[in-house]
mmCIF file of C-alpha atoms and ligand atoms in Angstrom:
data_model
loop_
_atom_site.group_PDB
_atom_site.id
_atom_site.type_symbol
_atom_site.label_atom_id
_atom_site.label_comp_id
_atom_site.label_asym_id
_atom_site.label_seq_id
_atom_site.Cartn_x
_atom_site.Cartn_y
_atom_site.Cartn_z
ATOM 1 C CA MET A 1 -0.792 -83.308 30.792
ATOM 2 C CA THR A 2 0.761 -80.389 28.797
ATOM 3 C CA ALA A 3 1.451 -80.696 25.067
ATOM 4 C CA THR A 4 4.956 -80.136 23.740
ATOM 5 C CA LYS A 5 4.178 -78.068 20.700
ATOM 6 C CA GLY A 6 5.739 -79.743 17.533
ATOM 7 C CA LEU A 7 6.958 -82.567 19.920
ATOM 8 C CA GLU A 8 10.197 -80.465 20.185
ATOM 9 C CA GLY A 9 12.855 -82.278 22.222
ATOM 10 C CA ILE A 10 10.704 -85.314 22.548
ATOM 11 C CA VAL A 11 12.454 -88.636 22.052
ATOM 12 C CA ALA A 12 9.729 -90.762 20.406
ATOM 13 C CA ALA A 13 11.821 -93.896 19.403
ATOM 14 C CA ALA A 14 14.984 -95.859 19.791
ATOM 15 C CA SER A 15 16.815 -96.167 16.394
ATOM 16 C CA SER A 16 20.171 -97.368 15.222
ATOM 17 C CA ILE A 17 19.939 -95.886 11.647
ATOM 18 C CA SER A 18 21.045 -92.334 11.914
ATOM 19 C CA SER A 19 22.062 -89.915 14.632
ATOM 20 C CA ILE A 20 22.333 -86.087 15.034
ATOM 21 C CA ILE A 21 24.720 -85.595 18.079
ATOM 22 C CA ASP A 22 26.291 -82.239 18.655
ATOM 23 C CA GLY A 23 25.502 -81.146 15.058
ATOM 24 C CA VAL A 24 27.131 -84.202 13.631
ATOM 25 C CA LEU A 25 24.937 -86.380 11.349
ATOM 26 C CA THR A 26 25.938 -90.022 10.980
ATOM 27 C CA TYR A 27 24.359 -93.032 9.170
ATOM 28 C CA ARG A 28 25.008 -96.152 11.136
ATOM 29 C CA GLY A 29 27.600 -94.356 12.896
ATOM 30 C CA ILE A 30 29.567 -93.128 9.796
ATOM 31 C CA ASN A 31 29.936 -89.375 9.517
ATOM 32 C CA ILE A 32 27.942 -87.876 6.688
ATOM 33 C CA ASP A 33 30.947 -86.037 5.478
ATOM 34 C CA ASP A 34 32.891 -89.320 4.910
ATOM 35 C CA LEU A 35 29.956 -90.682 3.106
ATOM 36 C CA ALA A 36 29.435 -87.666 1.000
ATOM 37 C CA GLU A 37 33.037 -87.800 -0.066
ATOM 38 C CA ASN A 38 33.485 -91.380 -0.684
ATOM 39 C CA ALA A 39 30.192 -93.502 -0.966
ATOM 40 C CA SER A 40 27.687 -94.006 -3.639
ATOM 41 C CA PHE A 41 24.106 -93.688 -3.101
ATOM 42 C CA GLU A 42 23.533 -97.470 -3.563
ATOM 43 C CA GLU A 43 26.219 -98.232 -0.938
ATOM 44 C CA VAL A 44 24.440 -95.707 1.465
ATOM 45 C CA ALA A 45 20.936 -97.376 0.853
ATOM 46 C CA TYR A 46 22.523 -100.783 1.635
ATOM 47 C CA LEU A 47 24.080 -99.348 4.834
ATOM 48 C CA LEU A 48 20.840 -97.927 6.047
ATOM 49 C CA TRP A 49 18.951 -101.213 5.397
ATOM 50 C CA TYR A 50 21.521 -103.650 6.598
ATOM 51 C CA GLY A 51 23.506 -101.807 9.065
ATOM 52 C CA LYS A 52 26.937 -102.239 7.256
ATOM 53 C CA LEU A 53 28.631 -101.163 4.168
ATOM 54 C CA PRO A 54 28.342 -103.701 1.384
ATOM 55 C CA ASN A 55 31.199 -105.818 0.009
ATOM 56 C CA ARG A 56 31.713 -105.937 -3.724
ATOM 57 C CA ALA A 57 29.368 -109.075 -4.124
ATOM 58 C CA GLU A 58 26.605 -107.572 -1.781
ATOM 59 C CA LEU A 59 26.577 -104.345 -3.832
ATOM 60 C CA ASN A 60 26.515 -106.230 -7.165
ATOM 61 C CA GLN A 61 23.544 -108.245 -5.804
ATOM 62 C CA LEU A 62 21.744 -105.155 -4.725
ATOM 63 C CA GLN A 63 22.584 -103.689 -8.327
ATOM 64 C CA GLN A 64 20.824 -106.576 -9.889
ATOM 65 C CA GLN A 65 17.691 -106.227 -7.745
ATOM 66 C CA LEU A 66 17.558 -102.575 -8.482
ATOM 67 C CA ASP A 67 17.789 -103.411 -12.200
ATOM 68 C CA GLU A 68 14.998 -105.987 -11.957
ATOM 69 C CA TYR A 69 12.714 -103.868 -9.907
ATOM 70 C CA ALA A 70 13.155 -100.494 -11.559
ATOM 71 C CA VAL A 71 10.473 -101.106 -14.313
ATOM 72 C CA ILE A 72 7.113 -99.985 -13.228
ATOM 73 C CA PRO A 73 3.731 -101.563 -14.228
ATOM 74 C CA GLN A 74 2.132 -100.468 -17.371
ATOM 75 C CA GLN A 75 -1.152 -99.967 -15.470
ATOM 76 C CA VAL A 76 0.760 -97.326 -13.278
ATOM 77 C CA ILE A 77 2.089 -95.525 -16.442
ATOM 78 C CA ASP A 78 -1.532 -95.478 -17.838
ATOM 79 C CA GLN A 79 -2.869 -94.023 -14.521
ATOM 80 C CA ILE A 80 -0.181 -91.163 -14.656
ATOM 81 C CA LYS A 81 -1.326 -90.438 -18.127
ATOM 82 C CA LEU A 82 -4.880 -89.742 -16.772
ATOM 83 C CA TYR A 83 -3.578 -87.347 -14.031
ATOM 84 C CA PRO A 84 -5.066 -83.959 -14.754
ATOM 85 C CA ASN A 85 -2.977 -81.182 -16.315
ATOM 86 C CA GLY A 86 -1.110 -79.170 -13.648
ATOM 87 C CA THR A 87 -0.929 -82.059 -11.080
ATOM 88 C CA ASN A 88 1.330 -81.189 -8.295
ATOM 89 C CA SER A 89 4.571 -83.447 -8.670
ATOM 90 C CA MET A 90 4.467 -84.643 -5.156
ATOM 91 C CA ALA A 91 0.658 -85.505 -5.328
ATOM 92 C CA ALA A 92 1.414 -87.400 -8.496
ATOM 93 C CA LEU A 93 4.128 -89.428 -6.660
ATOM 94 C CA ARG A 94 2.050 -89.867 -3.507
ATOM 95 C CA SER A 95 -0.823 -91.381 -5.831
ATOM 96 C CA ALA A 96 1.597 -93.449 -8.008
ATOM 97 C CA VAL A 97 3.277 -95.031 -5.035
ATOM 98 C CA SER A 98 0.040 -95.948 -3.493
ATOM 99 C CA SER A 99 -0.880 -97.509 -6.826
ATOM 100 C CA LEU A 100 2.399 -99.572 -7.015
ATOM 101 C CA ALA A 101 1.093 -101.507 -3.958
ATOM 102 C CA LEU A 102 -1.955 -102.778 -6.226
ATOM 103 C CA TYR A 103 0.338 -104.396 -8.571
ATOM 104 C CA ASP A 104 2.639 -106.033 -6.077
ATOM 105 C CA GLU A 105 1.343 -109.429 -5.193
ATOM 106 C CA GLU A 106 3.387 -109.398 -1.962
ATOM 107 C CA ALA A 107 2.158 -106.007 -0.922
ATOM 108 C CA ASN A 108 0.550 -107.430 2.175
ATOM 109 C CA ASP A 109 3.062 -110.139 2.972
ATOM 110 C CA MET A 110 4.440 -109.074 6.226
ATOM 111 C CA SER A 111 7.424 -111.576 6.287
ATOM 112 C CA ALA A 112 10.800 -109.939 6.900
ATOM 113 C CA GLU A 113 11.983 -111.215 3.718
ATOM 114 C CA ALA A 114 9.113 -109.703 1.645
ATOM 115 C CA ASN A 115 9.332 -106.458 3.589
ATOM 116 C CA GLN A 116 13.084 -106.067 2.752
ATOM 117 C CA ARG A 117 12.468 -106.925 -0.921
ATOM 118 C CA LYS A 118 9.621 -104.224 -1.004
ATOM 119 C CA ALA A 119 11.923 -101.660 0.372
ATOM 120 C CA ILE A 120 14.331 -102.400 -2.568
ATOM 121 C CA LYS A 121 11.467 -102.240 -5.006
ATOM 122 C CA LEU A 122 10.254 -99.037 -3.680
ATOM 123 C CA GLN A 123 13.798 -97.578 -3.966
ATOM 124 C CA ALA A 124 14.090 -98.987 -7.616
ATOM 125 C CA LYS A 125 10.639 -97.805 -8.662
ATOM 126 C CA LEU A 126 10.425 -94.340 -7.311
ATOM 127 C CA PRO A 127 13.055 -92.699 -9.819
ATOM 128 C CA THR A 128 11.110 -94.438 -12.670
ATOM 129 C CA VAL A 129 7.780 -92.908 -11.434
ATOM 130 C CA VAL A 130 9.098 -89.495 -11.073
ATOM 131 C CA ALA A 131 10.808 -89.540 -14.585
ATOM 132 C CA ALA A 132 7.747 -91.019 -16.233
ATOM 133 C CA PHE A 133 5.601 -88.353 -14.586
ATOM 134 C CA ALA A 134 7.885 -85.593 -15.839
ATOM 135 C CA ARG A 135 7.905 -86.896 -19.392
ATOM 136 C CA ILE A 136 4.090 -87.767 -19.597
ATOM 137 C CA ARG A 137 2.962 -84.213 -18.648
ATOM 138 C CA GLU A 138 5.111 -82.944 -21.424
ATOM 139 C CA GLY A 139 3.443 -85.189 -23.896
ATOM 140 C CA LYS A 140 6.400 -87.550 -24.186
ATOM 141 C CA GLU A 141 6.572 -91.371 -23.727
ATOM 142 C CA PRO A 142 8.396 -92.506 -20.596
ATOM 143 C CA VAL A 143 11.887 -93.868 -21.145
ATOM 144 C CA ALA A 144 12.576 -97.368 -19.797
ATOM 145 C CA PRO A 145 15.168 -97.760 -17.022
ATOM 146 C CA LYS A 146 18.626 -98.883 -18.053
ATOM 147 C CA LYS A 147 20.286 -101.902 -16.381
ATOM 148 C CA GLY A 148 23.718 -101.736 -14.545
ATOM 149 C CA VAL A 149 23.831 -97.957 -13.962
ATOM 150 C CA SER A 150 23.485 -96.164 -10.793
ATOM 151 C CA ILE A 151 20.177 -94.595 -9.532
ATOM 152 C CA ALA A 152 21.551 -91.098 -10.242
ATOM 153 C CA TYR A 153 22.531 -92.027 -13.755
ATOM 154 C CA ASN A 154 19.222 -93.810 -14.608
ATOM 155 C CA PHE A 155 17.095 -91.035 -13.279
ATOM 156 C CA LEU A 156 18.794 -88.456 -15.374
ATOM 157 C CA TYR A 157 18.660 -90.777 -18.385
ATOM 158 C CA MET A 158 15.017 -91.584 -17.925
ATOM 159 C CA LEU A 159 14.307 -87.710 -17.463
ATOM 160 C CA THR A 160 15.940 -86.594 -20.534
ATOM 161 C CA GLY A 161 16.201 -89.865 -22.816
ATOM 162 C CA GLU A 162 19.838 -88.827 -23.189
ATOM 163 C CA GLU A 163 23.160 -90.289 -21.626
ATOM 164 C CA PRO A 164 23.827 -87.840 -18.734
ATOM 165 C CA ALA A 165 27.144 -86.103 -18.164
ATOM 166 C CA GLU A 166 29.371 -87.737 -15.695
ATOM 167 C CA VAL A 167 29.647 -84.526 -13.635
ATOM 168 C CA ALA A 168 25.781 -84.356 -13.460
ATOM 169 C CA VAL A 169 25.721 -88.034 -12.257
ATOM 170 C CA LYS A 170 28.268 -87.369 -9.679
ATOM 171 C CA ALA A 171 26.439 -84.328 -8.348
ATOM 172 C CA LEU A 172 23.133 -85.978 -8.174
ATOM 173 C CA ASP A 173 24.596 -89.096 -6.624
ATOM 174 C CA GLN A 174 26.148 -86.929 -3.794
ATOM 175 C CA ALA A 175 22.899 -85.050 -3.249
ATOM 176 C CA LEU A 176 21.006 -88.413 -2.995
ATOM 177 C CA VAL A 177 23.633 -89.519 -0.277
ATOM 178 C CA LEU A 178 23.099 -86.125 1.632
ATOM 179 C CA HIS A 179 19.366 -86.736 1.705
ATOM 180 C CA ALA A 180 19.173 -90.379 2.343
ATOM 181 C CA ASP A 181 18.200 -90.202 6.071
ATOM 182 C CA HIS A 182 17.681 -87.824 8.926
ATOM 183 C CA GLU A 183 16.791 -89.405 12.149
ATOM 184 C CA LEU A 184 13.062 -88.744 13.150
ATOM 185 C CA ASN A 185 12.239 -86.001 10.573
ATOM 186 C CA ALA A 186 8.595 -85.375 9.971
ATOM 187 C CA SER A 187 8.097 -87.751 6.885
ATOM 188 C CA THR A 188 10.253 -90.597 8.643
ATOM 189 C CA PHE A 189 7.964 -90.188 11.832
ATOM 190 C CA ALA A 190 4.973 -90.357 9.674
ATOM 191 C CA ALA A 191 6.154 -93.540 8.068
ATOM 192 C CA ARG A 192 6.841 -95.067 11.461
ATOM 193 C CA VAL A 193 3.378 -93.961 12.822
ATOM 194 C CA THR A 194 1.653 -95.656 9.793
ATOM 195 C CA VAL A 195 3.424 -98.849 9.947
ATOM 196 C CA ALA A 196 3.345 -99.163 13.804
ATOM 197 C CA THR A 197 -0.325 -100.138 13.338
ATOM 198 C CA LEU A 198 1.161 -103.116 11.316
ATOM 199 C CA SER A 199 -0.041 -101.466 8.098
ATOM 200 C CA ASP A 200 2.096 -102.353 5.041
ATOM 201 C CA ILE A 201 5.389 -100.578 3.775
ATOM 202 C CA TYR A 202 3.585 -99.054 0.819
ATOM 203 C CA SER A 203 1.158 -97.278 3.185
ATOM 204 C CA GLY A 204 4.041 -96.154 5.201
ATOM 205 C CA VAL A 205 5.840 -94.706 2.243
ATOM 206 C CA THR A 206 2.723 -93.023 0.863
ATOM 207 C CA SER A 207 2.230 -91.276 4.219
ATOM 208 C CA ALA A 208 5.789 -90.194 4.241
ATOM 209 C CA ILE A 209 5.487 -88.689 0.782
ATOM 210 C CA GLY A 210 2.505 -86.844 1.988
ATOM 211 C CA ALA A 211 4.556 -85.359 5.035
ATOM 212 C CA LEU A 212 7.656 -84.537 2.819
ATOM 213 C CA LYS A 213 5.524 -82.433 0.375
ATOM 214 C CA GLY A 214 4.993 -79.528 2.925
ATOM 215 C CA PRO A 215 7.019 -76.414 2.468
ATOM 216 C CA LEU A 216 8.339 -76.736 6.128
ATOM 217 C CA HIS A 217 9.843 -80.039 5.263
ATOM 218 C CA GLY A 218 10.927 -81.226 1.672
ATOM 219 C CA GLY A 219 8.863 -78.731 -0.113
ATOM 220 C CA ALA A 220 11.414 -76.119 1.093
ATOM 221 C CA ASN A 221 13.771 -76.737 -1.782
ATOM 222 C CA GLU A 222 11.244 -75.815 -4.441
ATOM 223 C CA ALA A 223 10.238 -72.772 -2.287
ATOM 224 C CA VAL A 224 13.868 -71.690 -2.336
ATOM 225 C CA MET A 225 13.924 -71.706 -6.216
ATOM 226 C CA VAL A 226 10.642 -69.796 -6.143
ATOM 227 C CA MET A 227 12.358 -67.189 -4.067
ATOM 228 C CA LEU A 228 15.478 -67.004 -6.152
ATOM 229 C CA GLU A 229 13.297 -66.555 -9.247
ATOM 230 C CA GLU A 230 11.338 -63.884 -7.634
ATOM 231 C CA ILE A 231 14.439 -61.908 -6.521
ATOM 232 C CA GLY A 232 15.595 -62.318 -10.137
ATOM 233 C CA SER A 233 19.124 -60.675 -9.851
ATOM 234 C CA PHE A 234 21.937 -60.196 -7.527
ATOM 235 C CA ASP A 235 21.199 -56.521 -7.099
ATOM 236 C CA ASN A 236 17.730 -57.224 -5.710
ATOM 237 C CA VAL A 237 18.798 -59.671 -3.101
ATOM 238 C CA GLU A 238 19.412 -57.079 -0.288
ATOM 239 C CA SER A 239 16.188 -55.161 -0.477
ATOM 240 C CA TYR A 240 14.204 -58.362 -0.969
ATOM 241 C CA ILE A 241 15.592 -60.190 2.060
ATOM 242 C CA ASN A 242 15.646 -57.130 4.281
ATOM 243 C CA ASN A 243 11.990 -56.464 3.371
ATOM 244 C CA ALA A 244 11.120 -60.223 4.093
ATOM 245 C CA LEU A 245 12.878 -60.101 7.314
ATOM 246 C CA ALA A 246 11.318 -56.917 8.432
ATOM 247 C CA ASN A 247 7.959 -58.378 7.663
ATOM 248 C CA LYS A 248 8.687 -61.646 9.497
ATOM 249 C CA VAL A 249 8.377 -63.709 6.340
ATOM 250 C CA LYS A 250 10.218 -67.098 6.648
ATOM 251 C CA ILE A 251 13.207 -67.341 4.327
ATOM 252 C CA MET A 252 12.924 -70.785 2.846
ATOM 253 C CA GLY A 253 15.955 -72.998 3.158
ATOM 254 C CA PHE A 254 17.034 -71.552 6.555
ATOM 255 C CA GLY A 255 16.624 -72.779 10.048
ATOM 256 C CA HIS A 256 16.203 -76.107 11.443
ATOM 257 C CA ARG A 257 14.493 -77.796 14.432
ATOM 258 C CA VAL A 258 17.508 -79.753 15.435
ATOM 259 C CA TYR A 259 20.600 -77.925 14.180
ATOM 260 C CA LYS A 260 21.070 -74.524 15.582
ATOM 261 C CA ASN A 261 24.684 -74.022 14.489
ATOM 262 C CA GLY A 262 24.258 -75.134 11.030
ATOM 263 C CA ASP A 263 23.207 -78.212 8.931
ATOM 264 C CA PRO A 264 26.266 -80.410 8.129
ATOM 265 C CA ARG A 265 24.808 -81.284 4.754
ATOM 266 C CA ALA A 266 24.632 -77.635 3.577
ATOM 267 C CA LYS A 267 28.353 -77.003 3.058
ATOM 268 C CA HIS A 268 28.569 -80.199 0.561
ATOM 269 C CA LEU A 269 25.684 -78.659 -1.402
ATOM 270 C CA GLN A 270 27.071 -75.287 -1.295
ATOM 271 C CA HIS A 271 30.399 -76.575 -2.727
ATOM 272 C CA MET A 272 28.353 -78.518 -5.391
ATOM 273 C CA SER A 273 26.404 -75.385 -6.346
ATOM 274 C CA LYS A 274 29.623 -73.417 -6.859
ATOM 275 C CA GLU A 275 31.206 -76.110 -8.920
ATOM 276 C CA LEU A 276 28.252 -76.636 -11.187
ATOM 277 C CA GLY A 277 27.911 -72.783 -11.563
ATOM 278 C CA LYS A 278 31.476 -72.532 -12.693
ATOM 279 C CA LEU A 279 30.916 -75.506 -15.166
ATOM 280 C CA LYS A 280 27.955 -73.879 -16.661
ATOM 281 C CA GLY A 281 29.540 -70.469 -16.714
ATOM 282 C CA ASN A 282 26.939 -68.923 -14.798
ATOM 283 C CA MET A 283 27.439 -68.029 -11.274
ATOM 284 C CA ASP A 284 24.197 -65.962 -10.816
ATOM 285 C CA LEU A 285 22.335 -68.542 -8.657
ATOM 286 C CA PHE A 286 25.399 -69.335 -6.543
ATOM 287 C CA ASN A 287 26.201 -65.704 -5.977
ATOM 288 C CA MET A 288 22.730 -64.623 -5.182
ATOM 289 C CA SER A 289 22.559 -67.615 -2.626
ATOM 290 C CA VAL A 290 25.700 -66.652 -0.831
ATOM 291 C CA LYS A 291 24.435 -63.145 -0.495
ATOM 292 C CA ILE A 292 21.161 -64.316 0.941
ATOM 293 C CA GLU A 293 23.061 -66.462 3.288
ATOM 294 C CA GLU A 294 25.205 -63.522 4.475
ATOM 295 C CA LEU A 295 22.063 -61.478 5.105
ATOM 296 C CA VAL A 296 20.038 -64.068 6.835
ATOM 297 C CA THR A 297 22.793 -65.444 9.028
ATOM 298 C CA GLY A 298 24.056 -61.886 9.772
ATOM 299 C CA GLN A 299 20.697 -60.577 10.755
ATOM 300 C CA LYS A 300 18.820 -63.577 12.218
ATOM 301 C CA GLY A 301 21.658 -65.928 13.123
ATOM 302 C CA LEU A 302 19.922 -68.629 10.952
ATOM 303 C CA LYS A 303 22.066 -70.911 8.955
ATOM 304 C CA PRO A 304 21.086 -72.630 5.538
ATOM 305 C CA ASN A 305 19.663 -76.231 5.752
ATOM 306 C CA VAL A 306 19.922 -79.095 3.326
ATOM 307 C CA ASP A 307 17.282 -77.453 1.035
ATOM 308 C CA PHE A 308 18.944 -74.059 0.466
ATOM 309 C CA TYR A 309 21.750 -74.875 -1.912
ATOM 310 C CA SER A 310 19.953 -77.868 -3.346
ATOM 311 C CA ALA A 311 17.800 -75.499 -5.273
ATOM 312 C CA SER A 312 20.715 -74.075 -7.219
ATOM 313 C CA VAL A 313 22.368 -77.461 -7.575
ATOM 314 C CA TYR A 314 19.153 -78.935 -9.150
ATOM 315 C CA THR A 315 18.589 -75.935 -11.369
ATOM 316 C CA ASN A 316 22.157 -76.075 -12.655
ATOM 317 C CA LEU A 317 21.654 -79.816 -13.579
ATOM 318 C CA GLY A 318 18.722 -78.656 -15.752
ATOM 319 C CA ILE A 319 16.101 -80.090 -13.511
ATOM 320 C CA GLN A 320 12.497 -78.266 -13.287
ATOM 321 C CA ARG A 321 11.882 -76.893 -9.916
ATOM 322 C CA ASP A 322 8.923 -78.811 -9.042
ATOM 323 C CA LEU A 323 10.808 -82.120 -9.325
ATOM 324 C CA PHE A 324 13.142 -81.047 -6.480
ATOM 325 C CA THR A 325 10.998 -82.475 -3.769
ATOM 326 C CA PRO A 326 10.278 -85.721 -5.687
ATOM 327 C CA ILE A 327 14.234 -86.099 -6.023
ATOM 328 C CA PHE A 328 14.333 -85.582 -2.219
ATOM 329 C CA ALA A 329 11.877 -88.530 -2.015
ATOM 330 C CA ILE A 330 13.927 -90.645 -4.386
ATOM 331 C CA SER A 331 16.790 -90.449 -1.926
ATOM 332 C CA ARG A 332 14.698 -90.432 1.452
ATOM 333 C CA VAL A 333 12.795 -93.581 0.420
ATOM 334 C CA SER A 334 16.054 -95.403 1.435
ATOM 335 C CA GLY A 335 15.824 -93.964 4.937
ATOM 336 C CA TRP A 336 11.975 -94.338 5.207
ATOM 337 C CA THR A 337 12.111 -97.938 4.406
ATOM 338 C CA ALA A 338 15.032 -98.555 6.801
ATOM 339 C CA HIS A 339 13.038 -97.123 9.591
ATOM 340 C CA ILE A 340 10.000 -98.980 8.611
ATOM 341 C CA LEU A 341 11.898 -102.356 8.753
ATOM 342 C CA GLU A 342 13.352 -101.204 12.135
ATOM 343 C CA GLN A 343 9.828 -100.289 13.473
ATOM 344 C CA TYR A 344 8.625 -103.708 12.364
ATOM 345 C CA GLN A 345 11.424 -105.585 14.323
ATOM 346 C CA ASP A 346 10.458 -104.119 17.543
ATOM 347 C CA ASN A 347 6.989 -102.661 17.014
ATOM 348 C CA ARG A 348 4.662 -101.060 19.468
ATOM 349 C CA LEU A 349 1.619 -98.929 18.361
ATOM 350 C CA ILE A 350 2.452 -95.242 18.355
ATOM 351 C CA ARG A 351 -0.311 -93.550 20.211
ATOM 352 C CA PRO A 352 0.468 -90.345 22.199
ATOM 353 C CA ARG A 353 -2.022 -88.406 24.164
ATOM 354 C CA ALA A 354 -3.497 -84.933 23.652
ATOM 355 C CA ASP A 355 -3.786 -82.144 26.264
ATOM 356 C CA TYR A 356 -7.596 -81.539 25.809
ATOM 357 C CA VAL A 357 -8.167 -77.713 25.783
ATOM 358 C CA GLY A 358 -11.860 -77.696 24.603
ATOM 359 C CA PRO A 359 -15.102 -76.981 26.555
ATOM 360 C CA SER A 360 -16.509 -79.557 29.078
ATOM 361 C CA ASN A 361 -19.844 -80.479 30.341
ATOM 362 C CA VAL A 362 -21.543 -79.377 27.051
ATOM 363 C CA LYS A 363 -25.183 -80.917 26.671
ATOM 364 C CA TYR A 364 -26.449 -82.128 23.493
ATOM 365 C CA VAL A 365 -28.880 -79.722 21.787
ATOM 366 C CA PRO A 366 -31.489 -81.183 19.444
ATOM 367 C CA ILE A 367 -31.151 -79.956 15.803
ATOM 368 C CA GLU A 368 -34.470 -78.129 15.854
ATOM 369 C CA ASP A 369 -33.211 -76.066 18.868
ATOM 370 C CA ARG A 370 -29.848 -75.018 17.379
HETATM 371 N N1 ACO B 401 13.360 -67.450 8.095
HETATM 372 C C1 ACO B 401 12.951 -66.584 9.046
HETATM 373 N N2 ACO B 401 12.797 -66.765 10.400
HETATM 374 C C2 ACO B 401 12.919 -68.025 10.883
HETATM 375 C C3 ACO B 401 13.130 -69.087 9.851
HETATM 376 C C4 ACO B 401 13.401 -68.887 8.595
HETATM 377 N N3 ACO B 401 13.609 -69.655 7.796
HETATM 378 N N4 ACO B 401 13.188 -70.277 10.518
HETATM 379 C C5 ACO B 401 12.809 -69.874 11.760
HETATM 380 N N5 ACO B 401 12.696 -68.558 11.946
HETATM 381 C C6 ACO B 401 12.333 -67.947 13.141
HETATM 382 C C7 ACO B 401 10.901 -68.140 13.518
HETATM 383 O O1 ACO B 401 10.081 -67.055 12.839
HETATM 384 C C8 ACO B 401 10.988 -68.000 15.127
HETATM 385 O O2 ACO B 401 11.068 -66.505 15.385
HETATM 386 P P1 ACO B 401 10.352 -65.962 16.666
HETATM 387 O O3 ACO B 401 10.782 -66.799 17.809
HETATM 388 O O4 ACO B 401 10.758 -64.621 16.622
HETATM 389 O O5 ACO B 401 8.845 -66.328 16.468
HETATM 390 C C9 ACO B 401 12.165 -68.630 15.323
HETATM 391 O O6 ACO B 401 13.034 -68.492 14.353
HETATM 392 C C10 ACO B 401 12.047 -70.187 15.658
HETATM 393 O O7 ACO B 401 11.432 -70.802 14.527
HETATM 394 P P2 ACO B 401 10.307 -71.961 14.531
HETATM 395 O O8 ACO B 401 9.515 -71.864 13.213
HETATM 396 O O9 ACO B 401 9.666 -72.005 15.684
HETATM 397 O O10 ACO B 401 11.312 -73.227 14.402
HETATM 398 P P3 ACO B 401 10.931 -74.692 14.253
HETATM 399 O O11 ACO B 401 11.862 -75.437 14.917
HETATM 400 O O12 ACO B 401 9.531 -74.863 14.624
HETATM 401 O O13 ACO B 401 10.932 -74.782 12.672
HETATM 402 C C11 ACO B 401 11.718 -75.075 10.474
HETATM 403 C C12 ACO B 401 11.964 -75.298 12.037
HETATM 404 C C13 ACO B 401 10.282 -75.477 10.222
HETATM 405 C C14 ACO B 401 12.690 -75.729 9.624
HETATM 406 C C15 ACO B 401 11.808 -73.444 10.389
HETATM 407 O O14 ACO B 401 13.149 -73.026 10.496
HETATM 408 C C16 ACO B 401 11.445 -73.052 8.870
HETATM 409 O O15 ACO B 401 10.057 -72.874 8.791
HETATM 410 N N6 ACO B 401 12.296 -72.942 7.877
HETATM 411 C C17 ACO B 401 11.906 -72.717 6.591
HETATM 412 C C18 ACO B 401 11.394 -73.776 5.859
HETATM 413 C C19 ACO B 401 12.526 -74.797 5.576
HETATM 414 O O16 ACO B 401 13.681 -74.519 5.094
HETATM 415 N N7 ACO B 401 12.293 -76.027 5.811
HETATM 416 C C20 ACO B 401 13.266 -77.193 5.558
HETATM 417 C C21 ACO B 401 13.743 -77.815 6.839
HETATM 418 S S1 ACO B 401 14.929 -79.075 6.474
HETATM 419 C C22 ACO B 401 14.095 -80.281 5.795
HETATM 420 O O17 ACO B 401 13.062 -80.661 6.281
HETATM 421 C C23 ACO B 401 14.575 -81.038 4.864
#
């Protein structure tokens, strides 16, 4: 037995949710470009869960469920208030999502109906949790979710307490569509491994949040913003990037395990970044990002991934950089839960083997003799 480091190229599950074939990403067979241009995030979440686009009545029903479930228990709000100052935003989300299970009486109900309901509950509650955390740490009271509005609208509203601009809602909605699912990425795989033991959906999503947190996965969007802030101005881009590449420092937001000719989501975010920069009357972040792309692609052949232009998009929406990865989770929970439901439908414990490379025939030595 020889191990394949990072499971590269290993096919570990059959799935009919999303595919990456010849660099083209589809959700349930629909090209991501088509969805990014035309679909709302709610339609996409429905598509991922149920395998088809909703008709008007089905979408209305989903909206009602999202409205009903968006409120989070007061106990979870009270717990968030007790998180220490400086708590990492993804650690906060991981803890709060784990807590949500404690206040859901059907948390351990493994019927298909209860699991589907819990998927919608998680989708509805994650934005409320992230917005509540962001306000509480600034000494503000959380804002209750509004009914009858999109997840993108509600999140921005709960974050600021103000009606968001239409353009901001549209940009965030499109970003949510683009992040919703991505085949067997690390966090989705973590979710599937967890629930393949027949553990509950909250445990699966909590595992996934832990996996998304890392800078090689979802944490890269925040790391891109840290880099842009470190670079500081357009004039510093060239020396910073040349220096980083010469020292073999990884440039966050570039490269991908699966896409070697570019991430199809990146162009949409690049376009959004440019448009938001124009609207804001400040093209600095966009211009710096384009220059970084020119240098990294020119010298290393590496293309930007979904995280690279997300950083300038979210910053131009006025969102603090440590909320970028939680926003990724707000979107990806649709995909995680779709995969969890798919795993339950045809489950087998996921238990690979390891190539043992340690010593053998070692004798036990009593503690006095060590
Ligand atoms: N900057 C500089 N060099 C890079 C980068 C990068 N961002 N990414 C890969 N490389 C180089 C590696 O150093 C390695 O070079 P070598 O062969 O000379 O050692 C080669 O390209 C292959 O890279 P690996 O790290 O082996 O590729 P892997 O498939 O394991 O990793 C990953 C993919 C983790 C995305 C990697 O490209 C990376 O670390 N990127 C930066 C982090 C990032 O943006 N993550 C977000 C990914 S998208 C997402 O999860 C939402």
